[in-house]
Short mmCIF file of C-alpha atoms in Angstrom, two decimals:
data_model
loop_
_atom_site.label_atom_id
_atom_site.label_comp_id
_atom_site.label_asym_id
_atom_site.label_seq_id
_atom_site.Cartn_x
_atom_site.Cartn_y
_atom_site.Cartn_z
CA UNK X 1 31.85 92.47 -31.53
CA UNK X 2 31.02 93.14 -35.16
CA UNK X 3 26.77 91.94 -36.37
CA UNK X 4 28.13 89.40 -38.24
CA UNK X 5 30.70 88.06 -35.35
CA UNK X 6 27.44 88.03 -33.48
CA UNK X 7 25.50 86.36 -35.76
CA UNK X 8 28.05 84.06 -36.32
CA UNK X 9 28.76 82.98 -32.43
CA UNK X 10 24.96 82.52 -31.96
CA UNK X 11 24.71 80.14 -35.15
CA UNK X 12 27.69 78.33 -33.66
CA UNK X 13 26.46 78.31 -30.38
CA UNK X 14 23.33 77.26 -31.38
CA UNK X 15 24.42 74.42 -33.36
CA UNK X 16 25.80 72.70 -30.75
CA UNK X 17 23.53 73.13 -28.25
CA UNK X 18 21.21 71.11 -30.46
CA UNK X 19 23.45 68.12 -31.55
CA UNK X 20 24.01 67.91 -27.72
CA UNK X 21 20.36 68.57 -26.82
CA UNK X 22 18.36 66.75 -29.47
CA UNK X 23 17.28 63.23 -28.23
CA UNK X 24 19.26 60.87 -30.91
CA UNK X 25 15.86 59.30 -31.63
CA UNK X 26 14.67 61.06 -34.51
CA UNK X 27 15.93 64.38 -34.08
CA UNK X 28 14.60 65.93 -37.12
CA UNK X 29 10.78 64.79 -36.43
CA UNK X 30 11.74 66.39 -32.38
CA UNK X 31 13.31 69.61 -33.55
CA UNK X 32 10.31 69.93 -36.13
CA UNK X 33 7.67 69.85 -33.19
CA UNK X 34 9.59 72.21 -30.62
CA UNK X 35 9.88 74.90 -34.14
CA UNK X 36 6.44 74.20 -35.08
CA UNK X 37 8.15 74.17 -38.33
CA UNK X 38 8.95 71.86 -41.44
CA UNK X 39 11.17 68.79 -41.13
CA UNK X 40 13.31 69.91 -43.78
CA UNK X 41 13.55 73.26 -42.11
CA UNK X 42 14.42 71.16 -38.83
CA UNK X 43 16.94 69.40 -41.00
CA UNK X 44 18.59 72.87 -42.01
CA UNK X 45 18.89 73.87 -38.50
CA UNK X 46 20.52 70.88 -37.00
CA UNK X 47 23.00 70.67 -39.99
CA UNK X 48 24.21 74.25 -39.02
CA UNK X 49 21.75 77.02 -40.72
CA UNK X 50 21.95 79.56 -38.94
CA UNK X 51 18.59 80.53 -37.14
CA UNK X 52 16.23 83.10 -37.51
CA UNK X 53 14.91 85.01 -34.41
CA UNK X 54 11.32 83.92 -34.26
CA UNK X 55 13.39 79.95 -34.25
CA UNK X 56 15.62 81.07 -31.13
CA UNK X 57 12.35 81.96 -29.68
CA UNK X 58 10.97 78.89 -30.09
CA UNK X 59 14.59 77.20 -28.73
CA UNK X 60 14.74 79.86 -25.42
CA UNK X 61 10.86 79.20 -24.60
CA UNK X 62 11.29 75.42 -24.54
CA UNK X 63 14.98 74.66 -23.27
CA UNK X 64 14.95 77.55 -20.83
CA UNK X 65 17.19 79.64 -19.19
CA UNK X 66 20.35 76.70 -19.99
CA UNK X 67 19.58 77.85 -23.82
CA UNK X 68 19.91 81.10 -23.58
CA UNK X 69 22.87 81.37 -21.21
CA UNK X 70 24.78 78.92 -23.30
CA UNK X 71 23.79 80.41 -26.85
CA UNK X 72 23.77 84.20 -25.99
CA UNK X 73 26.61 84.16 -22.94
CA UNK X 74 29.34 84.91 -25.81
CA UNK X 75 27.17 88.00 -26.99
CA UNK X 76 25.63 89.61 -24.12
CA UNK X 77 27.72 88.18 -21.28
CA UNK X 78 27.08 87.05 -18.15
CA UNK X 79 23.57 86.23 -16.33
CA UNK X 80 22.24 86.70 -13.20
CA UNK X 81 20.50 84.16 -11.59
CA UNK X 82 17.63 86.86 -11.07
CA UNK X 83 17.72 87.42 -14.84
CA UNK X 84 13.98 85.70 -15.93
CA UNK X 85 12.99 88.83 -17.97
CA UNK X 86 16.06 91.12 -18.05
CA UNK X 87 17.43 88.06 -19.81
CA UNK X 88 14.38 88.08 -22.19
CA UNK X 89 14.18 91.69 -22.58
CA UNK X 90 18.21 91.73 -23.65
CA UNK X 91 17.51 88.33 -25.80
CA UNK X 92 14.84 90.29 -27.81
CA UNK X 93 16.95 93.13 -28.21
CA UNK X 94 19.42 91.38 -29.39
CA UNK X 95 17.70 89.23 -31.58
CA UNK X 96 16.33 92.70 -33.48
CA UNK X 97 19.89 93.17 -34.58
CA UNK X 98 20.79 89.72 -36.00
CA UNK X 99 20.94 88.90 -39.46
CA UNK X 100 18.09 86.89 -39.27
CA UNK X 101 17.30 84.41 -42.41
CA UNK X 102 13.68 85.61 -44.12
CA UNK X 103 11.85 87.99 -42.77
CA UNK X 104 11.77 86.82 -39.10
CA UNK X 105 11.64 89.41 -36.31
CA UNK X 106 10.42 90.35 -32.70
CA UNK X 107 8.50 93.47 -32.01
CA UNK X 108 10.96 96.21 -31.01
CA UNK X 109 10.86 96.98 -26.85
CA UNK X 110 11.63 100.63 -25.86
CA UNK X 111 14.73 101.58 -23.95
CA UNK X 112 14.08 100.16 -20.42
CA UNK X 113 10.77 99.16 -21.53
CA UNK X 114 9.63 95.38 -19.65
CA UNK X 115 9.32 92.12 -21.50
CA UNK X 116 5.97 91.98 -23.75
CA UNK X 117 3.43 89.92 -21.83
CA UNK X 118 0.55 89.56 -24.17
CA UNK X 119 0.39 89.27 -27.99
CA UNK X 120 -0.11 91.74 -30.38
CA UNK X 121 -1.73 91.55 -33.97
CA UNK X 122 -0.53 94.67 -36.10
CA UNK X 123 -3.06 94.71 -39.68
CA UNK X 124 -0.88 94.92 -42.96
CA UNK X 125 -1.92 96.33 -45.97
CA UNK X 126 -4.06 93.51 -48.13
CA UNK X 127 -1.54 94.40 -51.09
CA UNK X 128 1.13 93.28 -49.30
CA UNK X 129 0.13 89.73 -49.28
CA UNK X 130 2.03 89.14 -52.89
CA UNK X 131 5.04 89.07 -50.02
CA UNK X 132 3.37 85.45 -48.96
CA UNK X 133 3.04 83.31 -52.06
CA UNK X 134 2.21 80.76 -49.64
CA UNK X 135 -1.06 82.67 -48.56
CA UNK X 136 -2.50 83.40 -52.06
CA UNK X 137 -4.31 79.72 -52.77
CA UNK X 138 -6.34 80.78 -49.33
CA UNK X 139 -7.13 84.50 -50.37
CA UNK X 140 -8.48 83.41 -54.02
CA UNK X 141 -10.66 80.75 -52.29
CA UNK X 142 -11.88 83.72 -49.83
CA UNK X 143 -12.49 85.90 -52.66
CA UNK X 144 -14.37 82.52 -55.00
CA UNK X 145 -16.89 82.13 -52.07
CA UNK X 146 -17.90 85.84 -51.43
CA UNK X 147 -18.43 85.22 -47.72
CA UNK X 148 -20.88 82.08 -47.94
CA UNK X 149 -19.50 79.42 -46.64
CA UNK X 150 -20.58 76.21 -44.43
CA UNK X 151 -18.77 74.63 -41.26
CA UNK X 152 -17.91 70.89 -43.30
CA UNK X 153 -16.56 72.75 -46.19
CA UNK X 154 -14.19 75.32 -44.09
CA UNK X 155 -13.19 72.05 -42.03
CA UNK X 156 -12.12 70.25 -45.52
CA UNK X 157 -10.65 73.22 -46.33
CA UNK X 158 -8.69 73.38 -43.73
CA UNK X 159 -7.45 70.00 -43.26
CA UNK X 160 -6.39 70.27 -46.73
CA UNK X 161 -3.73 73.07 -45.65
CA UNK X 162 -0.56 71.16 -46.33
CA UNK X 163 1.22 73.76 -44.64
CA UNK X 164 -1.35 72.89 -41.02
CA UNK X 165 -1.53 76.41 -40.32
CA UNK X 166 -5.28 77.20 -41.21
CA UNK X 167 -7.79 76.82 -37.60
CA UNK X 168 -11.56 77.18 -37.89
CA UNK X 169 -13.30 79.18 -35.28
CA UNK X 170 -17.18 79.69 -35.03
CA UNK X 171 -20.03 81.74 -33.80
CA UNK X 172 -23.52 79.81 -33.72
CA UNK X 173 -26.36 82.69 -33.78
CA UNK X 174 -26.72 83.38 -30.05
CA UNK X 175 -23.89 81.90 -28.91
CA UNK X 176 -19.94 83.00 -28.28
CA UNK X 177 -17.08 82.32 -30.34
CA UNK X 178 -15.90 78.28 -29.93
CA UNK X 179 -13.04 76.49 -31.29
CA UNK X 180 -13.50 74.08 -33.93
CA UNK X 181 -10.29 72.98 -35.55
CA UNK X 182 -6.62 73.87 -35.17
CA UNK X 183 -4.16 73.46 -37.73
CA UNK X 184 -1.39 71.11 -37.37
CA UNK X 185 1.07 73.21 -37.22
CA UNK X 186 -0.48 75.32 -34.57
CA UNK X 187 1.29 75.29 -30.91
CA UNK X 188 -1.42 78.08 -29.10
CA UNK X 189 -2.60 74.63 -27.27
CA UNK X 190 -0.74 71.42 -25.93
CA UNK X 191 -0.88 68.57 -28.10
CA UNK X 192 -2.88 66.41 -26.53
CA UNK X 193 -5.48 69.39 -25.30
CA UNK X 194 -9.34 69.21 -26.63
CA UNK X 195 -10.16 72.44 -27.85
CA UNK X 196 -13.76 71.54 -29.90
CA UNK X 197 -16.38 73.66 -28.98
CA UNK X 198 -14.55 75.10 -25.93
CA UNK X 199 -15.48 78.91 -25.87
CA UNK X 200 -12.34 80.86 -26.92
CA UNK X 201 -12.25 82.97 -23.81
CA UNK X 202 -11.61 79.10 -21.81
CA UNK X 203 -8.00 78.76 -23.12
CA UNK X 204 -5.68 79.43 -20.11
CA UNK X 205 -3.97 82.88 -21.97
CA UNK X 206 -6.62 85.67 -21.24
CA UNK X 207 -4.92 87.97 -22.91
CA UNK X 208 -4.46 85.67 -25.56
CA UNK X 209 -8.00 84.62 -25.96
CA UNK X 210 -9.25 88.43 -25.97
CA UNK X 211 -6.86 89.41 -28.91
CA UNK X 212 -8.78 85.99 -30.79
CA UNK X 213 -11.98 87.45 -29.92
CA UNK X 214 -10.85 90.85 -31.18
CA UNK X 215 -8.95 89.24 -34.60
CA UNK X 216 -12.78 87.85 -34.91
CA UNK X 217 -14.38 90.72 -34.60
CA UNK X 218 -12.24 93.09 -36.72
CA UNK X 219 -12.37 90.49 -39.26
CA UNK X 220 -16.39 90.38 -39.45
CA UNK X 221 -16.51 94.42 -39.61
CA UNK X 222 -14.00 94.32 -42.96
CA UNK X 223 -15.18 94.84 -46.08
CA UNK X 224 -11.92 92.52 -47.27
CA UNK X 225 -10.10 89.67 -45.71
CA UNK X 226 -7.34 90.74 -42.90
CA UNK X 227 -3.79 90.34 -43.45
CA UNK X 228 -1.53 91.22 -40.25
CA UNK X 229 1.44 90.01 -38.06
CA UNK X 230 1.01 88.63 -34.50
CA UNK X 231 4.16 88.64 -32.68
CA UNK X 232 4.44 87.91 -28.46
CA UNK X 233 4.10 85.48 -26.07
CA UNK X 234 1.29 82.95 -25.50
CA UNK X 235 1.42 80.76 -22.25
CA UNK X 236 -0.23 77.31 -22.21
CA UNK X 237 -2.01 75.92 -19.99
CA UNK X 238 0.88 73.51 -19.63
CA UNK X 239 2.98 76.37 -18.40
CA UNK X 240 4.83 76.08 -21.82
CA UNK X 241 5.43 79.68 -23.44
CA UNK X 242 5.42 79.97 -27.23
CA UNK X 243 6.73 83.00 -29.20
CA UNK X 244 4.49 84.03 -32.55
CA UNK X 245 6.26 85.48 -35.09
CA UNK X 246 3.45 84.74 -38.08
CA UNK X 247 1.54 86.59 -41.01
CA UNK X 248 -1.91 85.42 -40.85
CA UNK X 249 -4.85 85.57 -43.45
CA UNK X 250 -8.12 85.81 -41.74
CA UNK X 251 -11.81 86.04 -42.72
CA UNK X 252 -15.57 85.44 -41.54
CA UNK X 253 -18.03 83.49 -43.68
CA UNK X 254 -21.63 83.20 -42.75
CA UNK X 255 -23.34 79.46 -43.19
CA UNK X 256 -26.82 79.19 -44.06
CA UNK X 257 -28.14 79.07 -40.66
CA UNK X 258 -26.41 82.17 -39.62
CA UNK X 259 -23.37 80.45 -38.12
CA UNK X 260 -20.34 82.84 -38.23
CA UNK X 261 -17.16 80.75 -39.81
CA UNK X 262 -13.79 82.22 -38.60
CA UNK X 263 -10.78 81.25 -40.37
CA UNK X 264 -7.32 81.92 -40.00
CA UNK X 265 -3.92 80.74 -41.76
CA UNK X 266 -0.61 81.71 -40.73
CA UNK X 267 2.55 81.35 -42.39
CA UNK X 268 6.05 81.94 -40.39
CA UNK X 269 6.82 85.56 -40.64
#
């Protein structure tokens, strides 16, 4: 089968899994929340765009082992009913050679190499962050406040992200690294989960919560704000498991009482 057959069975397969799958209800506003995406990117999806990988992601980690039988079983053949992470492990790979729309993409697994488990943030050069128009409003604001900034203006800030994807972390002087605001269109936590002033190392994904506490502290060392991609899993403490595929912006500001502001905005990668 040719990469565009492929691509071309998968958007197929895809797109009516979802007519069948979507509640009727407002499908749009549904498919929206399980992407973590736009409605009118929702709205592309269900009317037959085809999807990119970090979207079939999204799709496999909340309908399960049905979606990916169903949507990949014309591609990649039959599955086992022991096939948890082969099944992921051929999913990624496979999803590295489709024609993805954007820029979307998993992080390459070696030959015979197991399923990622934890996240991984790899830093991109700060020039390439013309390649996210979406992200340069945020970097001139970081670069207009020359690291001074206090806790109510990064939360107006960030609740002024149209886009939701800008969270607000702190570090009170003696204290550890809380949680303060997440963006709306952040999935790292169930809805309906309080996450102020939790301690970052409380949120069910260790591994998860280490690689925040190291995004934190690689972002207070630089002399510049961070670009870089995160891509891998992040289990809930729902037992949900999300997929990143995002471009984040991050930076540390310092409040007048020595409070550390952390703030990071993503984009879809």
């Amino acid at each position: 089968m040719t990469l565009d057959a492929k691509t071309e069975a998968v958007r197929l397969a895809c797109h009516a899994y979802l007519r069948r799958a979507i509640p009727p209800g407002a499908p749009v506003k549904h498919l929206a929340d399980i992407l973590g995406q736009s409605r009118q990117t929702a709205a592309r999806l269900l009317a037959g765009e085809a999807p990119t990988s970090a979207q079939l992601a999204a799709l496999a980690a909340h309908f399960g082992r049905e979606f990916v039988a169903v949507v990949f079983e014309p591609v990649v053949g039959a599955m086992t009913e022991a096939a948890t992470a082969s099944t992921l492990l051929r999913v990624e790979r496979l999803l590295l050679s489709l024609k993805a729309a954007g820029e979307a993409e998993l992080p390459p697994a070696e030959a015979g190499a197991p399923a990622p488990q934890r996240s991984i943030s790899r830093r991109l050069p700060l020039a390439e962050i013309s390649r996210y128009p979406a992200l340069m409003p945020t970097f001139e604001r970081i670069r207009e406040r020359a690291g001074r900034l206090e806790l109510s203006e990064a939360l107006a800030l960030a609740r002024a992200d149209s886009s939701g994807g800008t969270g607000v972390n702190r570090q009170s002087p003696g204290d550890v690294l809380r949680f303060v605001y997440r963006g709306r269109a952040t999935r790292l936590h169930p809805p309906a989960e309080a996450i102020r002033d939790r301690p970052v190392r409380s949120m069910a994904d260790a591994a998860y919560a280490e690689l925040i506490a190291a995004c934190f502290e690689e972002s207070r060392q630089a002399a510049e704000p961070v670009l870089a991609r995160v891509t891998g899993p992040v289990h809930r403490s729902d037992g949900v498991t999300i997929y990143s595929n995002v471009v984040s912006l991050r930076s540390v500001d310092r409040a007048r009482d020595g409070t550390l502001i952390y703030s990071s905005t993503f984009v879809r990668g």
